[in-house]
């Protein structure tokens, strides 16, 4: 194989056929038939690059476009974000600007505008990248995922859905249709912080999401610090008991709880320092927003 | 060889094509249609030179399958004004000396257009423009003149009536 510049634009080694099923059930049935040879296509911002790099070689791509999964539904007590909702739509959703602002903050730093305009919430979750920016926020909201398969829909907590880097509880023919979470009470806040090597267009070196409910629960979730996005229950309980006095300690507990890796973007030691600092900062931000009534 | 028929609407014109399922929109524009205003470089959504508008929104055509554009409206730099009738962004880029080698400019202008169109004529801050353009790299200008040009164009487009702005 030649290594000259033009080889970069060569088509992928193996081609695939493109399918546009008329319904979710048709998509599921076809995926079941094809097994490992098929992949669902959402925005494709991850999958197409993986195919072009030769990392995966599906024989069939099953488009999830046009199947009604691109809505954000607001019910009396919960939100349901359809799997095909883009990061851009999350950034601009009026319901995600106050006590759910962490959703908009996280989606706002996924790639550049061109990526956010097409990349989806479902793709971010199913990819199961430990650095997926929206996932810590959804974990901090105790989100539930809906998986539609051959026998209808089953639901499970996102925390259980995520197994490890690149692995979830999803069966090959199952479509993630939506991610749901309860509407938080008025006196509550969320916050998301991301550290990368530069301000924009950067995969997280560490990302942190927190939710605080006045007189109620605390949630802390961390991305890019272990083989999957994790919550830190010990730190959450401490904050629930002791409030602001425990914010710094919660950061320390979180840094001890994670197992980050050394890689080209940051050392494990630096990542732990970031976890401690960002967890404390996210909690302080939440408390401040509740205090000032911005929540 | 399993080419499929695909109708694409590009700059308001319908094109009947036979495409391989794995062809990117960028490939179709440049290789099949000879529309080379859209540039190609990293092919991994990192640099933004391949930016086109899909239903008005900036996307990277290098990682978008042509199939994903079926039934939607595509705008490329060729569809944005001509030498006699420049789009305000094009005029502002020239006026502010925001172009050096020019390679990034089609993507830069379309990224800026989708950003300004979404804001319905509100003039953005410099920080907002820098963030909006962060997925589109320029290796020549140092960005300042590009940012100045986008803000100047926004001011001008802002003074247009609503209908003309959408065009
Ligand atoms: C330049 C660039 C920068 C990026 N920056 C970031 C970043 O900063 N932060 C970040 O988190 N991510 C980033 N990403 C990764 C990616 O864009 C996001 O994770 C995105 O949300 C993926 O969504 P998609 O719709 O493009 O997924 P796709 O590529 O379409 O799908 C990803 C995987 O999930 C499966 N899948 C998708 N939807 C479903 C579904 N509903 N049911 C079952 N399976 C499904 C697909 O089969 C595939 O295996 C970046 C990508 C690029 C190219
Ligand atoms: S060529 Fe598409 S982003 Fe670089
Ligand atoms: S003008 Fe040369 S890359 Fe931007």
Coordinates of C-alpha atoms and ligand atoms in Angstrom, one line a residue:
Chain A
X1 CA 0.0 0.0 0.0
X2 CA 1.4 3.4 -0.9
X3 CA 1.8 6.0 1.8
X4 CA 1.6 9.1 -0.3
X5 CA -0.7 11.9 0.4
X6 CA -3.4 10.7 -2.0
X7 CA -3.9 7.5 -0.1
X8 CA -5.6 9.5 2.6
X9 CA -8.6 10.1 0.4
X10 CA -8.8 6.4 -0.7
X11 CA -12.2 4.9 0.0
X12 CA -12.5 2.5 2.9
X13 CA -11.0 -0.9 2.3
X14 CA -14.5 -2.5 2.6
X15 CA -17.6 -1.0 1.3
X16 CA -21.0 -1.4 2.9
X17 CA -24.6 -1.1 1.9
X18 CA -26.8 1.6 3.2
X19 CA -30.3 0.9 4.6
X20 CA -33.1 3.3 5.4
X21 CA -35.7 1.2 7.2
X22 CA -39.3 2.5 7.3
X23 CA -39.8 1.8 11.0
X24 CA -37.9 1.1 14.2
X25 CA -39.2 -2.5 14.2
X26 CA -38.0 -3.0 10.6
X27 CA -34.6 -1.6 11.7
X28 CA -34.4 -4.0 14.6
X29 CA -35.5 -7.0 12.6
X30 CA -32.8 -6.3 9.9
X31 CA -30.1 -5.7 12.6
X32 CA -31.1 -9.0 14.2
X33 CA -30.8 -10.8 10.8
X34 CA -27.4 -9.3 10.0
X35 CA -25.9 -9.7 13.5
X36 CA -22.3 -8.4 13.7
X37 CA -22.3 -7.4 10.0
X38 CA -24.6 -4.4 10.7
X39 CA -24.2 -1.1 12.5
X40 CA -26.8 1.6 13.3
X41 CA -25.9 5.0 11.9
X42 CA -26.8 8.1 13.8
X43 CA -24.8 11.2 12.9
X44 CA -21.8 9.1 11.9
X45 CA -19.3 11.4 13.4
X46 CA -17.7 8.5 15.3
X47 CA -18.7 5.6 13.1
X48 CA -17.7 6.9 9.7
X49 CA -14.2 7.8 11.0
X50 CA -13.8 4.4 12.6
X51 CA -14.8 2.8 9.2
X52 CA -12.4 5.0 7.3
X53 CA -9.6 4.1 9.7
X54 CA -10.3 0.4 9.1
X55 CA -11.1 -0.1 12.8
X56 CA -14.6 -1.5 12.0
X57 CA -15.9 -2.9 8.7
X58 CA -19.7 -3.3 8.8
X59 CA -21.3 -4.7 5.7
X60 CA -24.6 -2.9 6.4
X61 CA -25.3 0.6 7.8
X62 CA -28.8 1.0 9.1
X63 CA -29.8 4.7 9.2
X64 CA -31.8 5.8 12.2
X65 CA -32.8 9.0 10.5
X66 CA -36.5 9.8 10.0
X67 CA -37.8 7.3 12.6
X68 CA -39.1 10.0 15.0
X69 CA -36.2 9.8 17.5
X70 CA -35.2 13.4 17.1
X71 CA -37.5 15.0 19.7
X72 CA -37.0 16.4 23.2
X73 CA -40.2 15.6 25.1
X74 CA -41.2 17.4 28.3
X75 CA -43.8 15.7 30.5
X76 CA -45.1 16.8 33.9
X77 CA -42.3 15.2 35.8
X78 CA -39.6 14.2 33.3
X79 CA -37.7 15.0 30.2
X80 CA -37.0 12.4 27.5
X81 CA -34.3 13.2 25.0
X82 CA -34.6 11.2 21.8
X83 CA -31.5 9.4 20.7
X84 CA -31.2 11.3 17.4
X85 CA -31.4 14.7 19.0
X86 CA -28.2 16.6 18.1
X87 CA -25.9 18.3 20.5
X88 CA -26.8 21.6 18.9
X89 CA -30.5 21.0 19.8
X90 CA -29.5 20.3 23.4
X91 CA -27.4 23.5 23.6
X92 CA -30.4 25.5 22.4
X93 CA -33.2 23.8 24.3
X94 CA -35.1 26.4 26.5
X95 CA -35.6 23.8 29.3
X96 CA -31.8 23.3 29.6
X97 CA -30.7 26.8 30.5
X98 CA -31.4 27.0 34.2
X99 CA -31.2 24.1 36.7
X100 CA -30.4 21.6 33.8
X101 CA -27.8 23.9 32.3
X102 CA -25.0 21.3 32.6
X103 CA -26.6 19.5 29.6
X104 CA -26.2 22.5 27.4
X105 CA -22.7 23.2 28.8
X106 CA -21.6 19.6 27.9
X107 CA -23.2 19.5 24.5
X108 CA -21.7 22.9 23.7
X109 CA -18.1 21.6 24.0
X110 CA -18.6 18.5 21.8
X111 CA -16.3 19.1 18.9
X112 CA -16.9 22.3 16.8
X113 CA -20.2 23.6 15.4
X114 CA -20.0 21.3 12.4
X115 CA -19.8 18.2 14.6
X116 CA -22.6 19.4 17.0
X117 CA -24.9 20.1 14.1
X118 CA -25.0 16.4 13.2
X119 CA -23.6 14.3 16.2
X120 CA -26.3 12.9 18.4
X121 CA -27.0 12.3 22.1
X122 CA -27.6 8.5 21.4
X123 CA -24.2 8.2 19.6
X124 CA -22.5 9.9 22.5
X125 CA -24.0 7.3 24.9
X126 CA -23.8 4.1 22.9
X127 CA -20.2 4.8 21.9
X128 CA -19.4 4.3 25.6
X129 CA -16.3 6.5 25.4
X130 CA -15.1 7.3 28.9
X131 CA -14.5 10.8 27.6
X132 CA -18.1 11.4 26.2
X133 CA -19.0 14.8 27.5
X134 CA -22.7 14.4 27.9
X135 CA -22.5 11.1 29.8
X136 CA -21.4 12.5 33.2
X137 CA -24.2 15.0 33.1
X138 CA -26.7 12.3 32.4
X139 CA -25.3 10.1 35.2
X140 CA -25.5 13.1 37.6
X141 CA -29.2 13.3 36.7
X142 CA -29.8 9.6 37.4
X143 CA -30.9 9.1 33.8
X144 CA -32.5 6.0 32.5
X145 CA -32.0 4.6 28.9
X146 CA -34.8 3.1 26.8
X147 CA -33.7 0.2 24.6
X148 CA -36.0 -1.1 22.0
X149 CA -35.5 -4.6 20.8
X150 CA -37.3 -7.6 19.4
X151 CA -39.7 -7.8 22.4
X152 CA -40.5 -4.1 22.8
X153 CA -38.8 -1.6 25.1
X154 CA -36.8 -2.3 28.2
X155 CA -35.3 0.5 30.4
X156 CA -32.4 0.6 32.8
X157 CA -30.4 3.1 34.7
X158 CA -27.6 4.6 32.5
X159 CA -25.2 3.7 35.3
X160 CA -26.0 0.0 34.7
X161 CA -26.0 0.4 30.9
X162 CA -22.4 1.5 30.8
X163 CA -20.0 -1.4 31.2
X164 CA -16.6 -0.2 30.2
X165 CA -14.8 1.6 27.3
X166 CA -16.7 0.7 24.2
X167 CA -19.0 -1.8 25.9
X168 CA -22.6 -1.4 27.1
X169 CA -25.5 -3.7 28.1
X170 CA -27.1 -3.1 24.6
X171 CA -27.8 -6.2 22.6
X172 CA -26.6 -5.9 19.0
X173 CA -30.1 -5.5 17.5
X174 CA -31.3 -3.0 20.2
X175 CA -31.9 0.6 19.4
X176 CA -31.4 3.2 22.1
X177 CA -34.5 5.3 21.6
X178 CA -34.3 7.8 24.4
X179 CA -32.6 8.9 27.6
X180 CA -34.9 10.1 30.4
X181 CA -34.5 11.8 33.7
X182 CA -36.8 13.5 36.3
X183 CA -37.2 17.2 36.2
X184 CA -35.2 18.5 39.1
X185 CA -36.9 20.6 41.9
X186 CA -36.7 24.4 41.6
X187 CA -34.0 24.8 44.3
X188 CA -31.4 22.8 42.6
X189 CA -28.6 23.3 40.2
X190 CA -26.3 21.4 37.8
X191 CA -22.8 22.3 36.5
X192 CA -20.4 20.8 34.0
X193 CA -16.7 21.5 33.6
X194 CA -14.2 20.2 31.1
X195 CA -10.5 20.4 30.9
X196 CA -8.8 19.8 27.6
X197 CA -5.5 20.9 26.2
X198 CA -7.1 23.9 24.5
X199 CA -10.5 25.7 24.8
X200 CA -12.4 24.2 21.9
X201 CA -12.4 21.2 19.6
X202 CA -10.7 19.0 22.1
X203 CA -11.5 15.6 23.7
X204 CA -11.8 15.9 27.5
X205 CA -8.7 15.3 29.6
X206 CA -11.1 15.3 32.5
X207 CA -14.8 16.3 32.6
X208 CA -17.0 16.6 35.7
X209 CA -20.7 17.1 36.2
X210 CA -22.5 17.8 39.5
X211 CA -26.0 18.2 40.6
X212 CA -27.1 19.6 44.0
X213 CA -30.6 19.8 45.3
X214 CA -31.2 22.1 48.3
X215 CA -31.7 19.9 51.4
X216 CA -31.6 16.8 49.1
X217 CA -29.4 14.8 46.9
X218 CA -25.9 15.4 45.6
X219 CA -24.5 13.8 42.5
X220 CA -20.9 13.8 41.2
X221 CA -19.9 12.1 37.9
X222 CA -16.5 12.1 36.2
X223 CA -15.5 11.4 32.6
X224 CA -12.1 10.4 31.1
X225 CA -10.8 9.3 34.5
X226 CA -11.4 5.5 34.3
X227 CA -12.4 2.8 31.9
X228 CA -15.9 4.3 32.0
X229 CA -17.7 7.4 33.2
X230 CA -18.2 7.0 36.9
X231 CA -20.2 8.4 39.8
X232 CA -18.5 8.9 43.2
X233 CA -21.1 7.7 45.8
X234 CA -18.8 8.3 48.8
X235 CA -18.3 11.9 47.9
X236 CA -22.0 12.3 47.2
X237 CA -23.1 11.0 50.6
X238 CA -20.6 13.3 52.4
X239 CA -21.9 16.4 50.6
X240 CA -25.5 15.3 51.3
X241 CA -24.6 15.1 55.0
X242 CA -22.3 18.1 55.4
X243 CA -23.1 20.5 52.6
X244 CA -20.6 23.1 51.5
X245 CA -18.2 22.3 54.3
X246 CA -17.4 19.0 52.5
X247 CA -16.9 20.3 48.9
X248 CA -13.1 20.2 49.1
X249 CA -13.1 16.8 50.8
X250 CA -15.5 15.5 48.1
X251 CA -12.9 16.5 45.5
X252 CA -10.2 14.6 47.3
X253 CA -12.4 11.5 47.7
X254 CA -13.2 11.7 44.0
X255 CA -9.5 11.9 43.0
X256 CA -8.8 8.8 45.1
X257 CA -11.7 6.9 43.6
X258 CA -10.8 7.3 40.0
X259 CA -8.2 5.3 38.0
X260 CA -7.1 7.6 35.2
X261 CA -4.5 6.6 32.6
X262 CA -1.3 8.2 31.3
X263 CA -1.7 9.1 27.7
X264 CA -0.5 11.6 25.1
X265 CA -2.9 14.2 26.4
X266 CA -2.2 14.1 30.1
X267 CA -0.5 12.1 32.9
X268 CA -2.6 10.1 35.4
X269 CA -1.2 12.3 38.2
X270 CA -2.3 15.5 36.5
X271 CA -5.7 14.0 35.8
X272 CA -6.2 13.2 39.5
X273 CA -5.3 16.8 40.4
X274 CA -7.8 18.0 37.9
X275 CA -10.5 15.7 39.3
X276 CA -10.0 17.2 42.8
X277 CA -10.1 20.8 41.6
X278 CA -13.0 20.4 39.1
X279 CA -15.2 18.5 41.5
X280 CA -14.9 21.1 44.2
X281 CA -15.4 23.9 41.6
X282 CA -18.5 22.3 40.1
X283 CA -20.0 21.9 43.6
X284 CA -19.2 25.5 44.5
X285 CA -20.8 26.6 41.2
X286 CA -24.0 24.6 41.9
X287 CA -24.3 26.0 45.5
X288 CA -23.7 29.5 44.2
X289 CA -26.5 29.2 41.6
X290 CA -29.0 27.9 44.2
X291 CA -28.0 30.6 46.6
X292 CA -28.4 33.4 44.0
X293 CA -31.7 31.9 42.8
X294 CA -30.2 31.3 39.3
X295 CA -31.1 27.7 39.4
Chain B
X1 CA -19.9 -1.9 -7.4
X2 CA -23.3 -1.4 -6.0
X3 CA -24.1 2.1 -7.1
X4 CA -27.5 3.5 -6.0
X5 CA -29.5 6.3 -7.5
X6 CA -29.3 9.5 -5.4
X7 CA -31.0 12.9 -6.0
X8 CA -29.2 15.7 -4.3
X9 CA -30.3 19.3 -4.1
X10 CA -27.2 21.4 -4.2
X11 CA -27.5 25.2 -4.3
X12 CA -31.1 24.9 -5.2
X13 CA -30.5 22.6 -8.2
X14 CA -31.4 18.9 -8.3
X15 CA -28.6 16.5 -9.3
X16 CA -29.3 12.9 -10.3
X17 CA -26.3 10.8 -9.4
X18 CA -25.3 7.1 -9.1
X19 CA -23.3 6.8 -5.9
X20 CA -21.4 4.2 -3.9
X21 CA -22.9 3.9 -0.4
X22 CA -19.6 4.7 1.2
X23 CA -18.9 7.9 -0.7
X24 CA -18.8 11.0 1.4
X25 CA -20.7 14.1 0.3
X26 CA -17.2 15.8 -0.2
X27 CA -16.2 13.0 -2.6
X28 CA -19.4 13.5 -4.6
X29 CA -19.1 17.3 -4.7
X30 CA -15.4 17.3 -5.8
X31 CA -15.0 14.1 -7.8
X32 CA -18.4 13.5 -9.3
X33 CA -19.6 17.1 -9.8
X34 CA -16.3 18.9 -10.1
X35 CA -17.4 21.4 -7.5
X36 CA -14.0 22.1 -6.1
X37 CA -14.9 25.2 -4.0
X38 CA -15.4 22.8 -1.1
X39 CA -11.9 21.8 0.0
X40 CA -10.5 18.6 1.4
X41 CA -7.7 18.1 3.9
X42 CA -7.9 16.1 7.1
X43 CA -10.9 13.9 6.3
X44 CA -11.7 13.5 10.0
X45 CA -13.8 16.5 10.9
X46 CA -10.9 18.3 12.5
X47 CA -10.1 21.2 10.1
X48 CA -13.4 22.4 8.7
X49 CA -12.2 23.1 5.1
X50 CA -14.9 20.8 3.8
X51 CA -17.7 22.6 5.5
X52 CA -21.1 22.9 3.6
X53 CA -24.6 23.8 4.8
X54 CA -27.1 21.0 5.3
X55 CA -30.6 22.4 5.7
X56 CA -28.8 25.6 6.7
X57 CA -26.5 24.1 9.3
X58 CA -22.7 23.8 8.9
X59 CA -21.5 20.2 8.7
X60 CA -18.2 18.5 7.7
X61 CA -18.8 17.0 4.3
X62 CA -15.8 14.7 4.6
X63 CA -17.4 12.5 7.2
X64 CA -21.0 12.9 6.0
X65 CA -22.1 10.1 3.6
X66 CA -23.7 11.5 0.5
X67 CA -26.7 9.2 1.4
X68 CA -27.2 11.2 4.6
X69 CA -27.9 14.3 2.5
X70 CA -30.8 12.5 0.6
X71 CA -33.9 14.7 0.7
X72 CA -32.1 17.7 2.3
X73 CA -30.9 21.0 1.0
X74 CA -27.1 21.5 0.5
X75 CA -25.4 24.8 0.0
X76 CA -21.7 25.0 -1.0
X77 CA -19.6 28.1 -1.5
X78 CA -20.5 28.1 -5.2
X79 CA -24.1 28.8 -4.1
X80 CA -23.2 31.9 -2.2
X81 CA -23.1 35.0 -4.4
X82 CA -21.0 35.6 -7.5
X83 CA -18.4 38.2 -8.4
X84 CA -21.0 40.8 -9.2
X85 CA -23.2 40.0 -6.2
X86 CA -21.0 39.1 -3.3
X87 CA -22.6 37.8 -0.1
X88 CA -21.9 40.3 2.7
X89 CA -19.6 37.8 4.3
X90 CA -17.6 37.5 1.1
X91 CA -17.4 41.3 0.7
X92 CA -16.4 41.8 4.3
X93 CA -13.6 39.1 4.0
X94 CA -12.2 41.0 1.0
X95 CA -12.5 44.4 2.6
X96 CA -10.8 43.3 5.9
X97 CA -8.0 41.5 4.1
X98 CA -9.1 38.3 5.9
X99 CA -7.9 36.1 3.0
X100 CA -4.3 34.9 2.5
X101 CA -3.8 31.6 0.7
X102 CA -7.6 31.2 0.7
X103 CA -7.8 27.5 1.3
X104 CA -9.8 27.7 4.5
X105 CA -12.1 30.5 3.3
X106 CA -15.0 28.6 1.7
X107 CA -15.4 26.6 4.9
X108 CA -14.8 29.7 7.1
X109 CA -17.5 31.7 5.3
X110 CA -20.1 28.9 5.4
X111 CA -19.3 28.2 9.1
X112 CA -19.8 31.9 9.7
X113 CA -23.0 32.1 7.7
X114 CA -24.7 29.2 9.6
X115 CA -23.7 30.9 12.8
X116 CA -25.0 34.3 11.9
X117 CA -28.2 32.9 10.3
X118 CA -29.0 31.1 13.6
X119 CA -28.6 34.3 15.6
X120 CA -31.3 36.1 13.5
X121 CA -29.2 39.1 12.9
X122 CA -28.0 39.7 16.4
X123 CA -24.4 41.0 16.2
X124 CA -22.1 38.6 18.0
X125 CA -19.2 39.4 20.3
X126 CA -15.6 38.7 19.3
X127 CA -15.5 35.7 21.8
X128 CA -18.7 34.2 20.3
X129 CA -17.3 34.5 16.8
X130 CA -14.0 32.8 17.9
X131 CA -16.0 30.0 19.5
X132 CA -18.2 29.6 16.5
X133 CA -15.3 29.3 14.1
X134 CA -13.3 26.9 16.4
X135 CA -14.0 23.9 14.1
X136 CA -12.5 25.7 11.1
X137 CA -8.8 26.1 11.1
X138 CA -6.8 28.8 9.3
X139 CA -3.0 28.4 9.0
X140 CA -2.3 31.8 7.5
X141 CA -4.2 34.8 8.9
X142 CA -4.0 34.4 12.7
X143 CA -7.8 34.8 12.7
X144 CA -8.1 38.4 13.8
X145 CA -9.0 39.8 10.4
X146 CA -11.4 36.9 9.9
X147 CA -13.2 37.7 13.2
X148 CA -13.3 41.4 12.3
X149 CA -14.8 40.5 8.9
X150 CA -17.5 38.3 10.4
X151 CA -18.6 41.0 12.9
X152 CA -18.6 43.6 10.2
X153 CA -20.8 41.3 8.0
X154 CA -23.1 40.7 10.9
X155 CA -23.6 44.4 11.4
X156 CA -24.5 44.8 7.8
X157 CA -26.8 41.8 7.6
X158 CA -28.4 43.0 10.7
X159 CA -29.5 46.1 8.9
X160 CA -31.3 44.0 6.2
X161 CA -35.0 43.3 6.3
X162 CA -35.8 39.8 7.7
X163 CA -36.6 38.3 4.3
X164 CA -33.4 39.3 2.6
X165 CA -31.4 38.0 5.5
X166 CA -32.7 34.5 5.0
X167 CA -31.6 34.4 1.3
Ligands
LIG1 C1 -13.8 16.3 15.4 C2 -14.6 15.6 16.4 C3 -14.6 16.0 17.7 C4 -15.3 15.4 18.7 N1 -15.3 15.9 20.0 C5 -16.0 15.3 20.9 C6 -16.1 15.9 22.2 O1 -15.5 16.9 22.5 N2 -16.8 15.3 23.2 C7 -17.5 14.1 22.9 O2 -18.1 13.6 23.8 N3 -17.5 13.5 21.7 C8 -16.7 14.1 20.7 N4 -16.7 13.5 19.5 C9 -17.3 12.2 19.3 C10 -18.7 12.1 18.7 O3 -18.9 13.2 17.8 C11 -19.8 12.2 19.7 O4 -19.6 11.1 20.7 C12 -21.2 12.0 19.1 O5 -22.2 12.3 20.1 C13 -21.5 10.7 18.5 O6 -22.8 10.8 17.9 P1 -23.1 10.3 16.4 O7 -24.5 10.5 16.2 O8 -22.2 11.0 15.4 O9 -22.7 8.7 16.5 P2 -22.4 7.7 15.4 O10 -21.1 7.8 14.9 O11 -23.5 7.6 14.3 O12 -22.6 6.3 16.3 C14 -21.7 6.0 17.3 C15 -21.9 4.5 17.7 O13 -23.1 4.4 18.4 C16 -24.0 3.5 17.7 N5 -25.3 4.2 17.8 C17 -25.6 5.5 17.6 N6 -26.9 5.8 17.9 C18 -27.4 4.6 18.3 C19 -28.8 4.3 18.8 N7 -29.7 5.2 18.9 N8 -29.0 3.0 19.1 C20 -28.0 2.0 19.0 N9 -26.8 2.3 18.6 C21 -26.5 3.6 18.2 C22 -23.5 3.4 16.3 O14 -23.8 2.2 15.7 C23 -22.0 3.6 16.5 O15 -21.4 2.3 16.8 C24 -16.0 14.2 18.4 C25 -16.0 13.7 17.1 C26 -15.3 14.4 16.1 C27 -15.3 13.8 14.7
LIG2 S1 -11.5 17.7 5.5 FE1 -13.3 17.7 6.6 S2 -12.8 18.6 8.4 FE2 -10.9 18.5 7.5
LIG3 S1 -6.1 31.9 4.5 FE1 -4.7 30.2 4.3 S2 -5.5 28.8 5.6 FE2 -6.8 30.5 6.0

